Amino acid sequence: MQEQLTIIGGGNLGKSIISGLVSSDIFNTSDITVVDKSFYNLSYVKDNLGVNISQDIITAIENVKWVILCVQPRQLEGVLNEIKDKVTKDQVFISTVTGTSIEEINQLLPDNKVIRVMPNTGAAKKLSMTCISAGKDVKEELAIVEEIFKTIGETLVIEERLMQAATVLGASGIAFFLRFLRAMIQGGIQMGFHPHEAQIIAVQTAIGAATLVAENGTHPEREIDKVTTPQGCTIEGLNEMEHQGLSSSVIKGVMASYEKINTIK
Ligand SMILES: NC(=O)c1ccc[n+]([C@@H]2O[C@H](COP(=O)([O-])OP(=O)(O)OC[C@H]3O[C@@H](n4cnc5c(N)ncnc54)[C@H](OP(=O)(O)O)[C@@H]3O)[C@@H](O)[C@H]2O)c1
């Protein structure tokens, strides 16, 4: 693609997105620019990913078709105010910023197309789950944004009203699964494994379990049935976990997180 792309914010997520992009042929590396305040972030992306770097946000978005906003929510308004008089109508803004709606961005950039994305930290290993939503009249741009985020994992286009839920299930979801993983490791240690051994076993088992569902397209319970012998040890463990409220506490935790996110601005 001949068009150019600028990422404002080369932090944790920005770096992951750039590393996905440079490994694909969607943009030439020479057509990608990263703007950040931190010289450390800029020299990292320059040395390791070979893209252009800049500390001047205005010059960095000149003649650029795609702009990815990758700053913290509290920094977004400042960035938009800084650029709003310089942007041109044909520029498309892709926002990764949690909790800021397309309408809110359009209040400062009324003439621009805006697409919201919600990736997760799996992006660093090209295993992100990225939910994407867009307003009307952005069909063509939406297809390109999907292509961009497929370079760092899986994508799903959703309605914008579900973006907060996507943040809980997809982004906070990383922490929820990891807490379960930690509990499995602790169980393994109590049965006699060294912590690093328990971690190897639990991590690979988690990857196997998720891959079975992802690749077979089956419901999790179908895969559970395959390892649940009548009167065996698996059903004994599963039922004890449920008696202790496993499913209920996970659903309640997801809903508590969802209620909280709706109060955060
Ligand atoms: N990390 C994730 O997995 C994840 C997942 C989904 C969504 N998000 C969203 O993605 C956004 C970025 O998250 P992150 O974890 O990558 O944040 P981060 O590591 O803090 O990176 C943001 C970077 O942008 C720089 N910056 C801020 N204002 C700037 C400006 N005016 N000009 C140039 N650079 C500027 C910051 O510099 P300073 O630090 O010097 O201010 C920082 O290096 C957030 O809104 C977050 O909610 C993140």
Short mmCIF file of C-alpha atoms and ligand atoms in Angstrom, two decimals:
data_model
loop_
_atom_site.label_atom_id
_atom_site.label_comp_id
_atom_site.label_asym_id
_atom_site.label_seq_id
_atom_site.Cartn_x
_atom_site.Cartn_y
_atom_site.Cartn_z
CA MET A 1 0.00 0.00 0.00
CA GLN A 2 1.33 3.41 -0.98
CA GLU A 3 -0.48 5.26 1.82
CA GLN A 4 1.29 6.33 4.97
CA LEU A 5 0.46 5.59 8.58
CA THR A 6 1.40 7.37 11.80
CA ILE A 7 1.04 5.95 15.29
CA ILE A 8 0.72 8.53 18.04
CA GLY A 9 2.09 6.77 21.12
CA GLY A 10 4.81 4.13 20.87
CA GLY A 11 4.22 2.60 24.30
CA ASN A 12 3.25 -0.98 25.17
CA LEU A 13 0.45 -1.35 22.66
CA GLY A 14 1.95 0.94 20.02
CA LYS A 15 5.10 -1.21 19.84
CA SER A 16 3.06 -4.40 19.46
CA ILE A 17 0.98 -2.93 16.63
CA ILE A 18 4.11 -1.70 14.82
CA SER A 19 5.81 -5.05 15.15
CA GLY A 20 2.75 -6.73 13.57
CA LEU A 21 2.61 -4.16 10.80
CA VAL A 22 6.28 -4.40 9.82
CA SER A 23 6.01 -8.18 9.58
CA SER A 24 3.20 -7.81 7.02
CA ASP A 25 3.17 -6.14 3.62
CA ILE A 26 0.22 -3.82 4.27
CA PHE A 27 2.50 -0.77 4.59
CA ASN A 28 6.12 -0.28 3.61
CA THR A 29 8.24 0.18 6.73
CA SER A 30 9.38 3.50 5.28
CA ASP A 31 5.72 4.66 5.23
CA ILE A 32 5.20 4.09 8.97
CA THR A 33 6.02 6.82 11.50
CA VAL A 34 5.84 6.64 15.28
CA VAL A 35 5.44 9.74 17.41
CA ASP A 36 6.19 9.61 21.10
CA LYS A 37 7.42 11.92 23.82
CA SER A 38 9.79 9.27 25.10
CA PHE A 39 13.13 9.02 23.34
CA TYR A 40 13.54 5.54 24.82
CA ASN A 41 10.37 4.31 23.02
CA LEU A 42 11.43 6.01 19.79
CA SER A 43 14.93 4.58 19.72
CA TYR A 44 13.51 1.11 20.50
CA VAL A 45 11.15 1.19 17.50
CA LYS A 46 13.76 2.72 15.22
CA ASP A 47 16.47 0.17 16.14
CA ASN A 48 14.28 -2.92 16.34
CA LEU A 49 11.49 -2.27 13.87
CA GLY A 50 13.08 0.14 11.39
CA VAL A 51 10.20 2.62 11.17
CA ASN A 52 10.46 6.42 11.06
CA ILE A 53 10.35 8.24 14.37
CA SER A 54 9.35 11.74 15.37
CA GLN A 55 8.73 13.86 18.42
CA ASP A 56 6.81 16.41 16.36
CA ILE A 57 3.21 15.30 16.21
CA ILE A 58 2.15 17.93 13.63
CA THR A 59 4.82 17.08 11.04
CA ALA A 60 4.28 13.37 11.65
CA ILE A 61 0.63 13.46 10.57
CA GLU A 62 1.16 15.66 7.49
CA ASN A 63 0.08 13.90 4.25
CA VAL A 64 -0.66 10.73 6.19
CA LYS A 65 -3.90 8.84 5.46
CA TRP A 66 -4.04 6.61 8.60
CA VAL A 67 -3.47 7.82 12.17
CA ILE A 68 -3.56 5.35 15.07
CA LEU A 69 -4.22 6.98 18.45
CA CYS A 70 -2.36 4.95 21.03
CA VAL A 71 -2.07 7.21 24.08
CA GLN A 72 -3.58 6.89 27.55
CA PRO A 73 -7.23 8.04 27.92
CA ARG A 74 -6.19 11.08 30.00
CA GLN A 75 -3.74 12.14 27.24
CA LEU A 76 -6.18 11.87 24.32
CA GLU A 77 -7.90 15.24 24.59
CA GLY A 78 -4.53 17.03 24.65
CA VAL A 79 -3.39 15.16 21.55
CA LEU A 80 -6.63 15.88 19.65
CA ASN A 81 -6.52 19.56 20.60
CA GLU A 82 -2.92 19.72 19.40
CA ILE A 83 -3.71 18.29 15.96
CA LYS A 84 -7.32 19.36 15.29
CA ASP A 85 -6.48 22.45 13.23
CA LYS A 86 -3.98 20.55 11.09
CA VAL A 87 -5.91 17.43 10.15
CA THR A 88 -7.44 17.05 6.71
CA LYS A 89 -10.82 15.48 5.92
CA ASP A 90 -9.39 12.44 4.13
CA GLN A 91 -7.45 11.29 7.21
CA VAL A 92 -8.81 8.24 9.03
CA PHE A 93 -8.33 7.97 12.80
CA ILE A 94 -8.09 4.59 14.49
CA SER A 95 -8.47 4.86 18.26
CA THR A 96 -7.21 2.23 20.69
CA VAL A 97 -8.11 4.46 23.61
CA THR A 98 -10.24 2.77 26.24
CA GLY A 99 -13.57 4.36 27.11
CA THR A 100 -13.65 7.20 24.55
CA SER A 101 -16.46 6.96 22.00
CA ILE A 102 -16.34 7.71 18.28
CA GLU A 103 -18.77 10.57 18.93
CA GLU A 104 -16.43 12.11 21.54
CA ILE A 105 -13.50 11.99 19.11
CA ASN A 106 -15.71 13.44 16.36
CA GLN A 107 -16.51 16.40 18.63
CA LEU A 108 -12.90 17.51 18.14
CA LEU A 109 -12.40 16.03 14.66
CA PRO A 110 -15.89 16.47 13.14
CA ASP A 111 -14.93 15.81 9.51
CA ASN A 112 -12.87 12.67 9.98
CA LYS A 113 -13.76 9.02 9.85
CA VAL A 114 -13.04 7.34 13.20
CA ILE A 115 -12.77 3.62 13.91
CA ARG A 116 -12.41 2.24 17.44
CA VAL A 117 -10.37 -0.84 18.25
CA MET A 118 -9.88 -2.80 21.46
CA PRO A 119 -6.87 -5.13 21.30
CA ASN A 120 -5.27 -6.94 24.25
CA THR A 121 -1.73 -7.58 25.45
CA GLY A 122 -1.62 -10.82 23.45
CA ALA A 123 -0.71 -8.37 20.66
CA ALA A 124 2.92 -8.58 21.82
CA LYS A 125 2.93 -12.24 20.65
CA LYS A 126 0.65 -11.60 17.64
CA LEU A 127 -2.17 -13.29 19.59
CA SER A 128 -4.35 -10.28 20.29
CA MET A 129 -8.11 -10.43 20.29
CA THR A 130 -9.05 -7.11 18.71
CA CYS A 131 -12.67 -5.95 18.69
CA ILE A 132 -13.38 -3.24 16.14
CA SER A 133 -16.30 -0.86 15.73
CA ALA A 134 -17.02 1.95 13.34
CA GLY A 135 -19.73 4.43 12.49
CA LYS A 136 -21.60 4.56 9.19
CA ASP A 137 -19.95 5.04 5.77
CA VAL A 138 -16.62 3.48 6.67
CA LYS A 139 -16.98 0.09 4.97
CA GLU A 140 -13.80 0.37 2.89
CA GLU A 141 -11.72 1.76 5.76
CA LEU A 142 -13.09 -0.88 8.15
CA ALA A 143 -11.80 -3.64 5.88
CA ILE A 144 -8.32 -2.12 5.96
CA VAL A 145 -8.40 -1.68 9.74
CA GLU A 146 -9.33 -5.36 10.07
CA GLU A 147 -6.36 -6.21 7.84
CA ILE A 148 -4.06 -4.05 10.00
CA PHE A 149 -5.16 -5.70 13.25
CA LYS A 150 -5.10 -9.21 11.79
CA THR A 151 -1.32 -8.73 11.75
CA ILE A 152 -1.40 -8.95 15.58
CA GLY A 153 -4.04 -11.66 16.03
CA GLU A 154 -7.76 -12.29 15.63
CA THR A 155 -10.35 -9.58 14.93
CA LEU A 156 -14.10 -9.23 15.38
CA VAL A 157 -16.28 -6.34 14.22
CA ILE A 158 -18.83 -5.43 16.91
CA GLU A 159 -21.39 -2.70 17.60
CA GLU A 160 -19.88 0.24 19.46
CA ARG A 161 -22.36 -0.21 22.35
CA LEU A 162 -20.47 -3.45 23.15
CA MET A 163 -17.01 -1.85 23.32
CA GLN A 164 -17.00 -1.70 27.14
CA ALA A 165 -18.04 -5.36 27.30
CA ALA A 166 -15.27 -6.18 24.82
CA THR A 167 -12.78 -4.42 27.08
CA VAL A 168 -13.82 -6.59 30.04
CA LEU A 169 -13.99 -9.89 28.13
CA GLY A 170 -10.97 -9.35 25.89
CA ALA A 171 -8.57 -6.94 27.59
CA SER A 172 -9.29 -7.61 31.30
CA GLY A 173 -9.91 -11.20 30.24
CA ILE A 174 -6.14 -11.68 29.97
CA ALA A 175 -5.89 -11.05 33.72
CA PHE A 176 -8.86 -13.28 34.50
CA PHE A 177 -7.40 -16.26 32.64
CA LEU A 178 -3.98 -15.64 34.20
CA ARG A 179 -5.45 -15.68 37.71
CA PHE A 180 -7.00 -19.09 36.96
CA LEU A 181 -3.64 -20.21 35.59
CA ARG A 182 -1.93 -19.10 38.80
CA ALA A 183 -4.43 -21.11 40.85
CA MET A 184 -3.70 -24.21 38.75
CA ILE A 185 0.03 -23.71 39.33
CA GLN A 186 -0.55 -23.42 43.08
CA GLY A 187 -2.54 -26.66 43.02
CA GLY A 188 0.32 -28.32 41.14
CA ILE A 189 2.84 -27.17 43.74
CA GLN A 190 0.67 -28.49 46.56
CA MET A 191 0.63 -31.91 44.83
CA GLY A 192 4.45 -31.92 44.75
CA PHE A 193 5.73 -30.17 41.63
CA HIS A 194 8.39 -27.47 41.77
CA PRO A 195 6.85 -24.10 40.82
CA HIS A 196 8.60 -23.97 37.43
CA GLU A 197 7.46 -27.52 36.62
CA ALA A 198 3.88 -26.75 37.66
CA GLN A 199 4.01 -23.63 35.48
CA ILE A 200 5.25 -25.54 32.40
CA ILE A 201 2.47 -28.13 32.80
CA ALA A 202 -0.31 -25.62 33.52
CA VAL A 203 0.68 -23.21 30.72
CA GLN A 204 0.94 -25.89 28.04
CA THR A 205 -2.34 -27.41 29.21
CA ALA A 206 -4.03 -24.00 28.95
CA ILE A 207 -2.67 -23.53 25.42
CA GLY A 208 -3.88 -27.03 24.50
CA ALA A 209 -7.35 -26.44 25.97
CA ALA A 210 -7.79 -23.08 24.19
CA THR A 211 -6.43 -24.47 20.90
CA LEU A 212 -8.83 -27.44 20.99
CA VAL A 213 -11.79 -25.08 21.22
CA ALA A 214 -10.34 -22.57 18.74
CA GLU A 215 -9.42 -25.11 16.08
CA ASN A 216 -12.24 -27.64 16.53
CA GLY A 217 -14.85 -24.90 16.87
CA THR A 218 -16.48 -26.95 19.63
CA HIS A 219 -18.19 -25.71 22.78
CA PRO A 220 -15.83 -26.00 25.81
CA GLU A 221 -18.20 -28.49 27.47
CA ARG A 222 -17.79 -30.87 24.51
CA GLU A 223 -14.01 -30.94 25.08
CA ILE A 224 -14.59 -31.32 28.84
CA ASP A 225 -16.77 -34.40 28.19
CA LYS A 226 -13.85 -36.00 26.33
CA VAL A 227 -11.68 -35.98 29.47
CA THR A 228 -14.38 -36.71 32.02
CA THR A 229 -14.57 -40.41 32.85
CA PRO A 230 -17.69 -41.44 34.80
CA GLN A 231 -16.86 -41.60 38.51
CA GLY A 232 -13.31 -40.48 37.69
CA CYS A 233 -11.00 -37.88 39.17
CA THR A 234 -11.81 -35.12 36.64
CA ILE A 235 -15.54 -35.01 37.42
CA GLU A 236 -14.71 -35.15 41.13
CA GLY A 237 -12.52 -32.06 40.75
CA LEU A 238 -14.93 -30.22 38.44
CA ASN A 239 -17.91 -30.75 40.71
CA GLU A 240 -15.95 -29.62 43.78
CA MET A 241 -14.91 -26.45 41.89
CA GLU A 242 -18.56 -25.79 41.02
CA HIS A 243 -19.73 -26.49 44.60
CA GLN A 244 -17.20 -23.82 45.61
CA GLY A 245 -18.75 -21.44 43.04
CA LEU A 246 -16.24 -21.44 40.14
CA SER A 247 -18.60 -20.55 37.26
CA SER A 248 -20.68 -18.27 39.45
CA SER A 249 -17.69 -16.34 40.77
CA VAL A 250 -16.23 -15.91 37.26
CA ILE A 251 -19.54 -14.57 35.90
CA LYS A 252 -19.91 -12.30 38.94
CA GLY A 253 -16.33 -11.05 38.48
CA VAL A 254 -16.94 -10.30 34.79
CA MET A 255 -20.12 -8.41 35.67
CA ALA A 256 -18.41 -6.47 38.52
CA SER A 257 -15.71 -5.44 36.07
CA TYR A 258 -18.38 -4.41 33.54
CA GLU A 259 -20.27 -2.34 36.13
CA LYS A 260 -17.00 -0.64 37.12
CA ILE A 261 -15.93 0.17 33.56
CA ASN A 262 -19.24 1.91 32.96
CA THR A 263 -18.42 4.32 35.81
CA ILE A 264 -14.86 5.11 34.65
CA LYS A 265 -14.13 8.07 32.45
N1 LIG B 1 -1.90 -2.15 26.67
C1 LIG B 1 -2.95 -2.82 26.23
O1 LIG B 1 -3.00 -4.03 26.19
C2 LIG B 1 -4.17 -2.09 25.75
C3 LIG B 1 -5.27 -2.84 25.31
C4 LIG B 1 -6.36 -2.17 24.79
C5 LIG B 1 -6.37 -0.80 24.74
N2 LIG B 1 -5.32 -0.09 25.23
C6 LIG B 1 -5.35 1.36 25.16
O2 LIG B 1 -4.28 1.75 24.32
C7 LIG B 1 -3.81 3.02 24.73
C8 LIG B 1 -2.29 2.98 24.87
O3 LIG B 1 -1.96 2.06 25.90
P1 LIG B 1 -0.43 1.71 26.23
O4 LIG B 1 -0.46 0.65 27.26
O5 LIG B 1 0.31 1.47 24.96
O6 LIG B 1 0.03 3.13 26.87
P2 LIG B 1 1.54 3.66 27.13
O7 LIG B 1 2.47 2.52 27.26
O8 LIG B 1 1.43 4.65 28.24
O9 LIG B 1 1.91 4.42 25.78
C9 LIG B 1 1.43 5.69 25.43
C10 LIG B 1 2.63 6.49 24.90
O10 LIG B 1 2.15 7.68 24.28
C11 LIG B 1 3.03 8.75 24.64
N3 LIG B 1 2.35 10.04 24.52
C12 LIG B 1 1.40 10.57 25.31
N4 LIG B 1 1.02 11.78 24.86
C13 LIG B 1 1.75 12.04 23.75
C14 LIG B 1 1.84 13.14 22.86
N5 LIG B 1 1.10 14.24 23.02
N6 LIG B 1 2.71 13.07 21.84
C15 LIG B 1 3.48 11.98 21.69
N7 LIG B 1 3.46 10.90 22.51
C16 LIG B 1 2.60 10.93 23.53
C17 LIG B 1 3.36 8.44 26.07
O11 LIG B 1 4.49 9.15 26.52
P3 LIG B 1 4.60 9.51 28.11
O12 LIG B 1 4.54 8.22 28.84
O13 LIG B 1 5.91 10.22 28.22
O14 LIG B 1 3.42 10.38 28.42
C18 LIG B 1 3.60 6.93 26.01
O15 LIG B 1 4.92 6.61 25.66
C19 LIG B 1 -4.52 3.36 26.03
O16 LIG B 1 -5.55 4.29 25.78
C20 LIG B 1 -5.09 2.06 26.48
O17 LIG B 1 -6.33 2.25 27.17
C21 LIG B 1 -4.21 -0.71 25.71
#
